[in-house]
Protein backbone atom coordinates (compact mmCIF):
# COMPACT_ATOMS: atom_id res chain seq x y z
CA UNK A 1 -29.73 -7.71 20.30
CA UNK A 2 -28.50 -5.40 18.10
CA UNK A 3 -25.25 -7.11 17.84
CA UNK A 4 -26.94 -10.58 17.27
CA UNK A 5 -29.20 -8.83 14.15
CA UNK A 6 -26.24 -7.36 12.81
CA UNK A 7 -24.15 -10.48 12.62
CA UNK A 8 -27.08 -12.67 11.40
CA UNK A 9 -27.40 -9.84 8.39
CA UNK A 10 -23.68 -9.49 7.90
CA UNK A 11 -22.51 -11.86 5.04
CA UNK A 12 -19.33 -11.63 6.86
CA UNK A 13 -19.95 -13.65 9.52
CA UNK A 14 -22.37 -16.50 7.50
CA UNK A 15 -20.39 -16.76 3.81
CA UNK A 16 -17.49 -19.25 3.62
CA UNK A 17 -14.30 -17.24 4.15
CA UNK A 18 -12.56 -18.09 1.15
CA UNK A 19 -15.33 -16.73 -0.75
CA UNK A 20 -15.26 -13.67 1.34
CA UNK A 21 -11.79 -13.15 0.74
CA UNK A 22 -11.92 -13.91 -2.85
CA UNK A 23 -14.68 -11.36 -3.37
CA UNK A 24 -12.62 -9.00 -1.44
CA UNK A 25 -9.28 -9.21 -1.98
CA UNK A 26 -9.18 -9.26 -6.11
CA UNK A 27 -10.68 -5.71 -6.16
CA UNK A 28 -8.38 -4.57 -3.50
CA UNK A 29 -5.56 -5.87 -5.25
CA UNK A 30 -6.99 -4.35 -8.39
CA UNK A 31 -7.32 -0.76 -6.79
CA UNK A 32 -3.83 -1.00 -5.06
CA UNK A 33 -1.97 -2.30 -8.28
CA UNK A 34 -4.15 0.51 -10.54
CA UNK A 35 -2.58 2.97 -7.83
CA UNK A 36 1.06 1.42 -8.12
CA UNK A 37 0.70 1.31 -12.04
CA UNK A 38 0.12 5.16 -12.60
CA UNK A 39 4.20 5.88 -12.04
CA UNK A 40 4.92 2.56 -13.82
CA UNK A 41 3.00 3.00 -16.76
CA UNK A 42 4.33 6.67 -17.02
CA UNK A 43 7.81 5.18 -16.47
CA UNK A 44 7.45 2.69 -19.56
CA UNK A 45 6.26 5.12 -21.63
CA UNK A 46 9.07 7.93 -20.69
CA UNK A 47 11.47 5.38 -20.95
CA UNK A 48 10.91 4.32 -24.85
CA UNK A 49 10.57 8.05 -25.37
CA UNK A 50 12.57 9.47 -23.56
CA UNK A 51 15.29 6.99 -22.48
CA UNK A 52 16.68 6.25 -19.00
CA UNK A 53 17.12 10.08 -17.69
CA UNK A 54 13.26 10.57 -18.14
CA UNK A 55 12.70 7.17 -15.85
CA UNK A 56 15.32 8.59 -13.71
CA UNK A 57 13.28 11.87 -13.26
CA UNK A 58 9.96 9.90 -12.50
CA UNK A 59 12.04 7.71 -9.87
CA UNK A 60 12.87 10.73 -8.04
CA UNK A 61 9.44 12.38 -8.16
CA UNK A 62 7.71 9.23 -7.30
CA UNK A 63 8.34 9.67 -3.39
CA UNK A 64 6.31 12.92 -3.34
CA UNK A 65 3.38 10.53 -4.58
CA UNK A 66 4.20 7.42 -1.90
CA UNK A 67 3.87 10.38 0.97
CA UNK A 68 0.71 11.33 -0.33
CA UNK A 69 -0.51 8.07 -0.73
CA UNK A 70 0.63 6.92 2.85
CA UNK A 71 -1.25 9.94 4.61
CA UNK A 72 -4.39 8.74 2.32
CA UNK A 73 -4.20 4.67 3.58
CA UNK A 74 -3.59 6.14 7.13
CA UNK A 75 -6.71 7.96 6.96
CA UNK A 76 -8.30 5.52 4.59
CA UNK A 77 -7.28 2.26 5.85
CA UNK A 78 -7.71 3.57 9.50
CA UNK A 79 -11.34 4.80 8.62
CA UNK A 80 -11.86 0.98 7.10
CA UNK A 81 -10.66 -0.91 9.81
CA UNK A 82 -12.68 1.20 12.45
CA UNK A 83 -15.81 1.19 10.66
CA UNK A 84 -15.35 -2.98 9.91
CA UNK A 85 -14.72 -3.32 13.92
CA UNK A 86 -17.75 -0.81 14.67
CA UNK A 87 -20.03 -3.15 12.11
CA UNK A 88 -19.04 -6.25 14.21
CA UNK A 89 -20.40 -4.69 17.53
CA UNK A 90 -23.68 -2.99 15.51
CA UNK A 91 -22.65 0.50 16.52
CA UNK A 92 -23.96 1.77 13.37
CA UNK A 93 -23.74 5.63 14.72
CA UNK A 94 -20.07 4.88 15.19
CA UNK A 95 -19.94 3.69 11.40
CA UNK A 96 -21.16 6.46 10.14
CA UNK A 97 -18.82 9.25 12.47
CA UNK A 98 -15.89 7.19 11.13
CA UNK A 99 -16.46 7.51 7.68
CA UNK A 100 -17.42 11.13 7.84
CA UNK A 101 -14.63 12.37 10.01
CA UNK A 102 -12.12 10.15 8.07
CA UNK A 103 -13.52 12.20 4.85
CA UNK A 104 -12.75 15.43 6.17
CA UNK A 105 -9.47 14.72 7.51
CA UNK A 106 -7.98 13.28 3.96
CA UNK A 107 -9.70 16.14 2.03
CA UNK A 108 -7.43 19.04 4.57
CA UNK A 109 -4.57 16.84 4.43
CA UNK A 110 -4.51 16.48 0.37
CA UNK A 111 -4.98 20.39 -0.16
CA UNK A 112 -2.04 20.78 2.60
CA UNK A 113 0.22 18.24 0.61
CA UNK A 114 -0.84 19.80 -2.75
CA UNK A 115 0.26 22.87 -1.41
CA UNK A 116 3.61 22.12 0.56
CA UNK A 117 5.07 20.21 -2.60
CA UNK A 118 4.03 22.54 -5.07
CA UNK A 119 5.71 25.52 -3.38
CA UNK A 120 8.99 24.11 -1.98
CA UNK A 121 9.05 21.39 -5.11
CA UNK A 122 12.89 22.06 -6.35
CA UNK A 123 14.54 21.59 -2.97
CA UNK A 124 12.14 18.63 -2.21
CA UNK A 125 13.52 17.21 -5.63
CA UNK A 126 17.12 17.79 -4.40
CA UNK A 127 16.57 15.71 -1.02
CA UNK A 128 15.00 13.13 -3.24
CA UNK A 129 17.79 12.66 -5.38
CA UNK A 130 18.19 15.11 -7.95
CA UNK A 131 21.50 16.19 -6.68
CA UNK A 132 24.51 18.03 -8.44
CA UNK A 133 25.95 15.04 -9.60
CA UNK A 134 23.36 13.86 -11.50
CA UNK A 135 22.42 14.97 -15.17
CA UNK A 136 21.03 18.33 -15.26
CA UNK A 137 18.65 17.07 -17.98
CA UNK A 138 16.99 14.25 -15.73
CA UNK A 139 16.61 17.18 -12.98
CA UNK A 140 14.92 19.33 -15.33
CA UNK A 141 12.61 16.30 -16.36
CA UNK A 142 11.60 15.74 -12.84
CA UNK A 143 10.76 19.38 -12.37
CA UNK A 144 8.12 19.26 -15.15
CA UNK A 145 6.71 16.20 -14.14
CA UNK A 146 6.75 17.05 -10.08
CA UNK A 147 4.52 20.16 -10.64
CA UNK A 148 1.71 18.64 -12.38
CA UNK A 149 1.85 15.52 -10.03
CA UNK A 150 1.30 17.72 -7.30
CA UNK A 151 -1.46 19.17 -8.52
CA UNK A 152 -3.28 15.95 -8.67
CA UNK A 153 -2.54 14.94 -5.03
CA UNK A 154 -5.48 15.74 -3.37
CA UNK A 155 -7.66 13.97 -5.96
CA UNK A 156 -6.16 10.50 -5.72
CA UNK A 157 -5.45 10.96 -1.73
CA UNK A 158 -9.36 11.43 -1.55
CA UNK A 159 -10.33 8.93 -3.94
CA UNK A 160 -8.17 6.31 -2.49
CA UNK A 161 -9.62 7.05 1.11
CA UNK A 162 -13.46 6.57 -0.24
CA UNK A 163 -12.66 3.60 -1.92
CA UNK A 164 -11.36 1.75 1.39
CA UNK A 165 -14.82 3.23 2.79
CA UNK A 166 -16.89 1.71 -0.10
CA UNK A 167 -15.23 -1.59 0.45
CA UNK A 168 -15.62 -2.03 4.26
CA UNK A 169 -19.55 -1.08 3.09
CA UNK A 170 -19.58 -4.24 0.64
CA UNK A 171 -18.97 -2.71 -2.56
CA UNK A 172 -15.61 -3.98 -3.52
CA UNK A 173 -16.67 -4.48 -7.20
CA UNK A 174 -17.56 -0.37 -7.22
CA UNK A 175 -14.04 0.32 -5.50
CA UNK A 176 -12.36 -1.40 -8.29
CA UNK A 177 -14.34 0.32 -11.01
CA UNK A 178 -12.99 3.22 -9.81
CA UNK A 179 -9.62 2.56 -9.83
CA UNK A 180 -9.94 0.70 -12.93
CA UNK A 181 -11.33 3.65 -14.87
CA UNK A 182 -8.86 6.23 -13.78
CA UNK A 183 -5.61 3.77 -14.80
CA UNK A 184 -7.26 3.03 -18.56
CA UNK A 185 -7.77 6.87 -18.97
CA UNK A 186 -3.65 7.41 -17.98
CA UNK A 187 -2.85 4.50 -20.19
CA UNK A 188 -4.56 5.16 -23.34
CA UNK A 189 -3.34 9.43 -22.83
CA UNK A 190 0.22 8.58 -22.02
CA UNK A 191 1.48 7.62 -25.25
CA UNK A 192 -1.20 9.91 -27.21
CA UNK A 193 0.27 12.86 -24.88
CA UNK A 194 3.96 11.54 -25.05
CA UNK A 195 4.10 10.68 -28.46
CA UNK A 196 1.67 11.94 -30.86
CA UNK A 197 1.85 15.48 -28.95
CA UNK A 198 5.47 15.45 -28.33
CA UNK A 199 4.44 16.64 -24.68
CA UNK A 200 7.08 14.52 -23.09
CA UNK A 201 7.38 13.92 -19.28
CA UNK A 202 4.91 16.79 -18.96
CA UNK A 203 2.38 14.54 -21.23
CA UNK A 204 2.61 11.57 -19.07
CA UNK A 205 1.94 13.63 -15.56
CA UNK A 206 -1.12 15.25 -17.41
CA UNK A 207 -2.36 12.06 -18.31
CA UNK A 208 -1.86 10.67 -14.69
CA UNK A 209 -3.81 13.26 -13.24
CA UNK A 210 -6.46 13.04 -15.87
CA UNK A 211 -6.75 9.39 -14.33
CA UNK A 212 -7.16 10.45 -10.78
CA UNK A 213 -9.55 12.99 -11.44
CA UNK A 214 -11.60 10.79 -13.07
CA UNK A 215 -11.42 8.20 -9.95
CA UNK A 216 -12.27 10.39 -7.69
CA UNK A 217 -15.25 11.54 -9.13
CA UNK A 218 -16.34 8.23 -9.17
CA UNK A 219 -15.47 7.63 -5.63
CA UNK A 220 -17.41 10.75 -4.76
CA UNK A 221 -20.25 9.93 -6.64
CA UNK A 222 -20.96 6.65 -4.25
CA UNK A 223 -21.30 8.87 -1.10
CA UNK A 224 -24.99 9.07 -1.09
CA UNK A 225 -25.31 5.49 -1.87
CA UNK A 226 -23.60 3.83 1.16
CA UNK A 227 -25.66 0.60 2.44
CA UNK A 228 -25.01 0.10 5.74
CA UNK A 229 -25.68 4.10 6.80
CA UNK A 230 -26.17 7.84 5.25
CA UNK A 231 -23.80 10.99 6.30
CA UNK A 232 -25.30 13.99 7.21
CA UNK A 233 -23.57 17.30 8.30
CA UNK A 234 -23.66 16.19 11.71
CA UNK A 235 -21.56 13.39 11.06
CA UNK A 236 -18.91 15.72 9.44
CA UNK A 237 -17.60 17.53 12.60
CA UNK A 238 -14.44 16.16 14.03
CA UNK A 239 -14.64 14.09 16.74
CA UNK A 240 -10.71 13.92 18.70
CA UNK A 241 -11.81 10.16 19.93
CA UNK A 242 -13.10 9.27 16.62
CA UNK A 243 -9.98 10.64 14.46
CA UNK A 244 -7.55 9.39 16.87
CA UNK A 245 -8.81 6.09 16.74
CA UNK A 246 -9.19 5.75 13.19
CA UNK A 247 -5.56 6.98 12.95
CA UNK A 248 -4.34 4.68 15.74
CA UNK A 249 -5.79 1.77 13.05
CA UNK A 250 -4.10 3.20 10.16
CA UNK A 251 -0.83 3.91 11.68
CA UNK A 252 0.65 0.35 10.11
CA UNK A 253 -0.48 1.26 6.43
CA UNK A 254 0.90 4.69 7.01
CA UNK A 255 4.28 3.49 8.50
CA UNK A 256 4.59 1.08 5.59
CA UNK A 257 4.12 3.97 2.67
CA UNK A 258 6.19 6.35 4.68
CA UNK A 259 9.05 3.93 4.82
CA UNK A 260 8.77 3.37 1.26
CA UNK A 261 9.77 7.02 0.98
CA UNK A 262 12.56 6.87 3.19
CA UNK A 263 14.10 4.05 1.66
CA UNK A 264 13.81 5.36 -1.99
CA UNK A 265 15.22 8.64 -0.87
CA UNK A 266 18.04 7.16 0.87
CA UNK A 267 18.56 4.52 -1.75
CA UNK A 268 18.55 7.59 -4.25
CA UNK A 269 21.54 9.32 -2.36
CA UNK A 270 23.19 6.02 -2.02
CA UNK A 271 23.23 4.69 -5.31
CA UNK A 272 23.90 7.82 -6.82
CA UNK A 273 27.01 8.99 -4.66
CA UNK A 274 28.49 5.27 -4.49
CA UNK A 275 27.86 4.64 -8.00
CA UNK A 276 29.83 8.08 -9.21
CA UNK A 277 32.82 5.61 -7.86
CA UNK A 278 32.08 2.66 -9.61
CA UNK A 279 31.80 1.72 -13.51
CA UNK A 280 28.21 2.60 -13.67
CA UNK A 281 28.54 6.15 -12.84
CA UNK A 282 25.80 8.14 -10.89
CA UNK A 283 22.66 7.72 -13.04
CA UNK A 284 22.78 4.25 -13.89
CA UNK A 285 22.11 2.57 -9.97
CA UNK A 286 19.72 5.05 -9.29
CA UNK A 287 17.07 4.50 -12.86
CA UNK A 288 18.00 0.85 -12.59
CA UNK A 289 17.07 0.48 -8.90
CA UNK A 290 13.88 2.70 -9.38
CA UNK A 291 12.52 0.18 -11.38
CA UNK A 292 13.23 -2.81 -9.03
CA UNK A 293 11.62 -0.46 -6.64
CA UNK A 294 8.68 0.06 -8.45
CA UNK A 295 8.28 -3.32 -9.87
CA UNK A 296 8.86 -4.88 -6.19
CA UNK A 297 5.58 -2.40 -5.40
CA UNK A 298 3.62 -4.14 -7.49
CA UNK A 299 4.36 -7.55 -5.92
CA UNK A 300 3.65 -5.67 -2.51
CA UNK A 301 0.49 -4.11 -3.93
CA UNK A 302 -0.78 -7.72 -4.45
CA UNK A 303 0.20 -8.84 -1.19
CA UNK A 304 -1.26 -6.12 0.69
CA UNK A 305 -4.50 -6.36 -1.26
CA UNK A 306 -4.99 -9.80 -0.27
CA UNK A 307 -4.28 -8.90 3.54
CA UNK A 308 -6.64 -5.81 3.29
CA UNK A 309 -9.28 -7.91 1.28
CA UNK A 310 -9.34 -10.08 4.27
CA UNK A 311 -8.89 -6.80 6.85
CA UNK A 312 -13.00 -6.44 7.21
CA UNK A 313 -13.79 -10.22 7.77
CA UNK A 314 -11.55 -10.45 10.43
CA UNK A 315 -12.14 -7.23 12.03
CA UNK A 316 -15.87 -8.09 11.91
CA UNK A 317 -15.27 -11.32 13.22
CA UNK A 318 -13.23 -10.31 15.92
CA UNK A 319 -15.34 -7.57 17.16
CA UNK A 320 -18.27 -10.26 17.29
CA UNK A 321 -16.21 -12.81 18.79
CA UNK A 322 -16.12 -15.28 16.21
CA UNK A 323 -12.57 -16.49 16.68
CA UNK A 324 -12.62 -19.51 14.57
CA UNK A 325 -13.39 -17.29 11.34
CA UNK A 326 -10.80 -14.91 12.26
CA UNK A 327 -8.10 -17.65 12.01
CA UNK A 328 -9.33 -19.46 9.02
CA UNK A 329 -9.46 -15.93 7.14
CA UNK A 330 -5.67 -15.50 8.41
CA UNK A 331 -4.63 -19.06 7.26
CA UNK A 332 -6.43 -18.51 3.99
CA UNK A 333 -4.55 -15.18 2.91
CA UNK A 334 -1.56 -16.27 4.20
CA UNK A 335 -1.51 -19.22 1.90
CA UNK A 336 -2.65 -16.81 -1.20
CA UNK A 337 -0.01 -14.13 -0.53
CA UNK A 338 2.94 -16.82 -0.31
CA UNK A 339 1.59 -18.12 -3.81
CA UNK A 340 1.56 -14.85 -5.32
CA UNK A 341 5.32 -14.09 -3.39
CA UNK A 342 6.85 -17.60 -4.77
CA UNK A 343 5.69 -16.89 -8.37
CA UNK A 344 7.07 -13.48 -8.10
CA UNK A 345 10.61 -14.99 -6.93
CA UNK A 346 10.89 -17.00 -9.80
CA UNK A 347 10.34 -14.58 -12.27
CA UNK A 348 13.03 -12.10 -10.57
CA UNK A 349 15.46 -14.58 -10.29
CA UNK A 350 15.16 -16.49 -13.52
CA UNK A 351 13.90 -13.97 -15.80
CA UNK A 352 14.54 -10.60 -14.84
CA UNK A 353 15.76 -9.05 -18.05
CA UNK A 354 12.45 -9.67 -19.52
CA UNK A 355 11.14 -7.07 -16.84
CA UNK A 356 13.65 -4.77 -17.08
CA UNK A 357 13.06 -4.87 -21.00
CA UNK A 358 9.43 -3.30 -20.73
CA UNK A 359 10.80 -0.09 -19.32
CA UNK A 360 13.26 1.00 -22.74
CA UNK A 361 15.56 -0.31 -24.65
CA UNK A 362 19.34 0.19 -23.19
CA UNK A 363 22.21 -2.41 -23.17
CA UNK A 364 25.49 -2.88 -21.30
CA UNK A 365 26.33 -1.33 -17.87
CA UNK A 366 22.49 -0.36 -17.37
CA UNK A 367 21.21 -4.26 -18.01
CA UNK A 368 23.81 -5.55 -15.98
CA UNK A 369 22.94 -3.48 -12.85
CA UNK A 370 19.42 -3.71 -13.22
CA UNK A 371 19.37 -7.45 -13.40
CA UNK A 372 21.92 -8.01 -10.59
CA UNK A 373 19.41 -5.51 -8.40
CA UNK A 374 16.32 -7.82 -9.21
CA UNK A 375 18.60 -10.71 -8.43
CA UNK A 376 19.93 -10.06 -5.16
CA UNK A 377 17.29 -7.12 -3.37
CA UNK A 378 14.87 -9.38 -3.96
CA UNK A 379 16.19 -12.65 -3.21
CA UNK A 380 14.22 -13.49 -0.10
CA UNK A 381 10.55 -11.96 -1.19
CA UNK A 382 8.76 -14.96 -0.22
CA UNK A 383 9.14 -13.89 3.07
CA UNK A 384 7.17 -10.84 2.02
CA UNK A 385 3.84 -12.80 1.94
CA UNK A 386 3.78 -13.84 5.60
CA UNK A 387 5.54 -10.38 6.85
CA UNK A 388 2.99 -8.59 4.89
CA UNK A 389 -0.55 -10.28 5.96
CA UNK A 390 0.41 -10.44 9.77
CA UNK A 391 1.19 -6.62 9.50
CA UNK A 392 -2.11 -6.11 8.53
CA UNK A 393 -3.65 -8.88 10.54
CA UNK A 394 -2.47 -7.19 13.65
CA UNK A 395 -4.28 -3.88 12.51
CA UNK A 396 -7.71 -5.72 11.93
CA UNK A 397 -7.35 -7.32 15.29
CA UNK A 398 -6.70 -3.82 17.02
CA UNK A 399 -3.20 -4.16 17.46
CA UNK A 400 -1.62 -1.25 15.85
CA UNK A 401 1.54 -0.63 17.87
CA UNK A 402 2.51 -4.04 17.34
CA UNK A 403 1.35 -3.85 13.43
CA UNK A 404 3.37 -0.50 13.20
CA UNK A 405 6.59 -2.69 14.68
CA UNK A 406 6.14 -5.28 11.93
CA UNK A 407 6.39 -2.90 9.38
CA UNK A 408 8.80 -0.37 10.84
CA UNK A 409 11.06 -3.02 11.85
CA UNK A 410 11.70 -4.31 8.12
CA UNK A 411 11.45 -0.87 6.00
CA UNK A 412 13.09 1.34 8.85
CA UNK A 413 15.15 -1.04 11.53
CA UNK A 414 17.11 -3.55 9.71
CA UNK A 415 16.67 -1.83 5.95
CA UNK A 416 18.19 1.31 6.55
CA UNK A 417 21.44 0.46 8.89
CA UNK A 418 22.12 -2.35 6.21
CA UNK A 419 21.91 -0.25 3.54
CA UNK A 420 24.01 2.69 5.14
CA UNK A 421 26.60 0.28 6.46
CA UNK A 422 27.19 -2.48 3.74
CA UNK A 423 28.40 -0.07 0.82
CA UNK A 424 31.06 1.04 3.14
CA UNK A 425 32.91 -2.10 2.36
CA UNK A 426 31.52 -3.54 -0.70
CA UNK A 427 30.44 -0.36 -2.54
CA UNK A 428 27.65 0.24 -4.53
CA UNK A 429 26.30 -3.74 -4.63
CA UNK A 430 26.43 -3.02 -0.52
CA UNK A 431 22.66 -1.21 -0.94
CA UNK A 432 21.23 -4.25 -2.60
CA UNK A 433 22.47 -6.89 -0.16
CA UNK A 434 20.61 -4.94 2.33
CA UNK A 435 17.03 -5.95 1.16
CA UNK A 436 17.84 -9.52 1.69
CA UNK A 437 19.10 -8.99 5.25
CA UNK A 438 16.23 -6.62 5.91
CA UNK A 439 13.72 -9.46 4.41
CA UNK A 440 15.22 -12.34 6.95
CA UNK A 441 15.41 -10.58 10.02
CA UNK A 442 11.47 -8.85 9.61
CA UNK A 443 9.92 -12.35 8.79
CA UNK A 444 11.51 -13.68 12.06
CA UNK A 445 9.92 -11.21 14.19
CA UNK A 446 6.39 -11.05 12.44
CA UNK A 447 6.50 -14.79 13.34
CA UNK A 448 6.87 -14.47 16.68
CA UNK A 449 4.33 -11.57 16.95
CA UNK A 450 2.00 -14.01 14.57
CA UNK A 451 2.33 -17.17 16.88
CA UNK A 452 1.49 -15.33 20.10
CA UNK A 453 -1.49 -13.84 18.78
CA UNK A 454 -2.44 -16.88 17.58
CA UNK A 455 -2.36 -18.51 20.91
CA UNK A 456 -4.39 -15.82 22.36
CA UNK A 457 -7.17 -16.69 19.78
CA UNK A 458 -6.90 -20.19 20.68
CA UNK A 459 -7.25 -19.37 23.97
CA UNK A 460 -10.22 -16.92 23.53
CA UNK A 461 -11.75 -19.29 21.20
CA UNK A 462 -12.10 -22.33 23.60
CA UNK A 463 -13.47 -19.13 26.06
CA UNK A 464 -16.04 -18.41 24.07
CA UNK A 465 -17.05 -21.87 23.61
CA UNK A 466 -17.34 -22.42 27.22
CA UNK A 467 -19.64 -19.47 27.59
CA UNK A 468 -21.50 -20.88 24.55
CA UNK A 469 -21.96 -24.33 26.40
CA UNK A 470 -23.29 -22.42 29.81
CA UNK A 471 -26.03 -20.61 28.05
CA UNK A 472 -27.34 -23.51 26.36
CA UNK A 473 -27.30 -25.31 29.44
CA UNK A 474 -28.84 -22.42 31.15
CA UNK A 475 -31.59 -22.39 28.43
CA UNK A 476 -32.33 -26.39 28.56
CA UNK A 477 -32.51 -26.26 32.38
CA UNK A 478 -35.69 -23.16 31.78
CA UNK A 479 -37.34 -25.41 29.44
């Protein structure tokens, strides 16, 4: 009876699926894009104020931010998925415990990561691409920028996780406001600190953490306002079973972010080494490709935002066995993600220089390599729409292993070997062609998993319909 009442009261079970996805996807897209824009906004202003060496420095530091974000979404997306499934089942005590345990976990991990990065920043930057072959000024910029960014890691991690819980609670607009506030503060103070105060990369980093702290404050202010439950000290006590389930549901999102870090670190080193053997030199390929990766991250943020916006709808209805709505939510999110990916494809292929020029006024070899990177590396980006939604869909219906495999295949299994092998034969451009190979093979794998799960959904839907008919027949007889 509890489950039935919860379903009657929940908009996840009653409102039109398309309208629900729009309601939750738009704030989610905004939140993820804003998160990605922090570093990109810095890079735009740094590029105009300090040239491509300043941009190269932010590229080297960027994996630190992505690692922190990986742990934030591991706990945040996992906690949100757990909350949605338990709300669908009507188990509100588990919903409260999941949110509380996740909040404690992300806080502890955030503080630990900050300490690790601040203590070991210099060797970490060397590992991430600021090697002896790069310009010494680039490394100095990276150190200045990295120390300040490291201080802000706990704030951005906690606010990212809390935003996922706030969306699962049904307040997607509040989550969007939290992230937008931080982005606006960062954008306003970046040019002030960089140009007016002549603070260079330090100014950009300070503006970034100011925005992150503002988002953190607003997100924390929502905690006593949760609509579906109230946190208490008892629920903060970590339960191994709850923590394990949260982490298992968030592992796909975690792998996505960690894979981005691994790829960026590997690419930075490959582009530096093979670039030094080419006409481009060691710094141009790494810096230009860094722009491509970050712009691609914006596209992926939109795709993930659409998928994550549909996640609570899919998770709730799967938990309440409303499989027709699960299938419809998946189909709508696929259509929306593919539309975005195709638009991006046309921009990357036919107007790449318009994107490159946003990051500063360069010329010659730098522009040539940047344009080539967009056109080759992102040639099959339309396939990313399906693959991204497929991974989140599998996570939402409680298939974390399959979700992780789909994500891991593109970023690790297919991309990394291609990036290592191809440059041995065709030089630095081989790193670019690895993206095309990885996107194509990952799409085929994701399609196979989804066809299998959709077949199962249809079967479950028919079974659920049969049970409903039996119940109706029994009621008629009794009457």
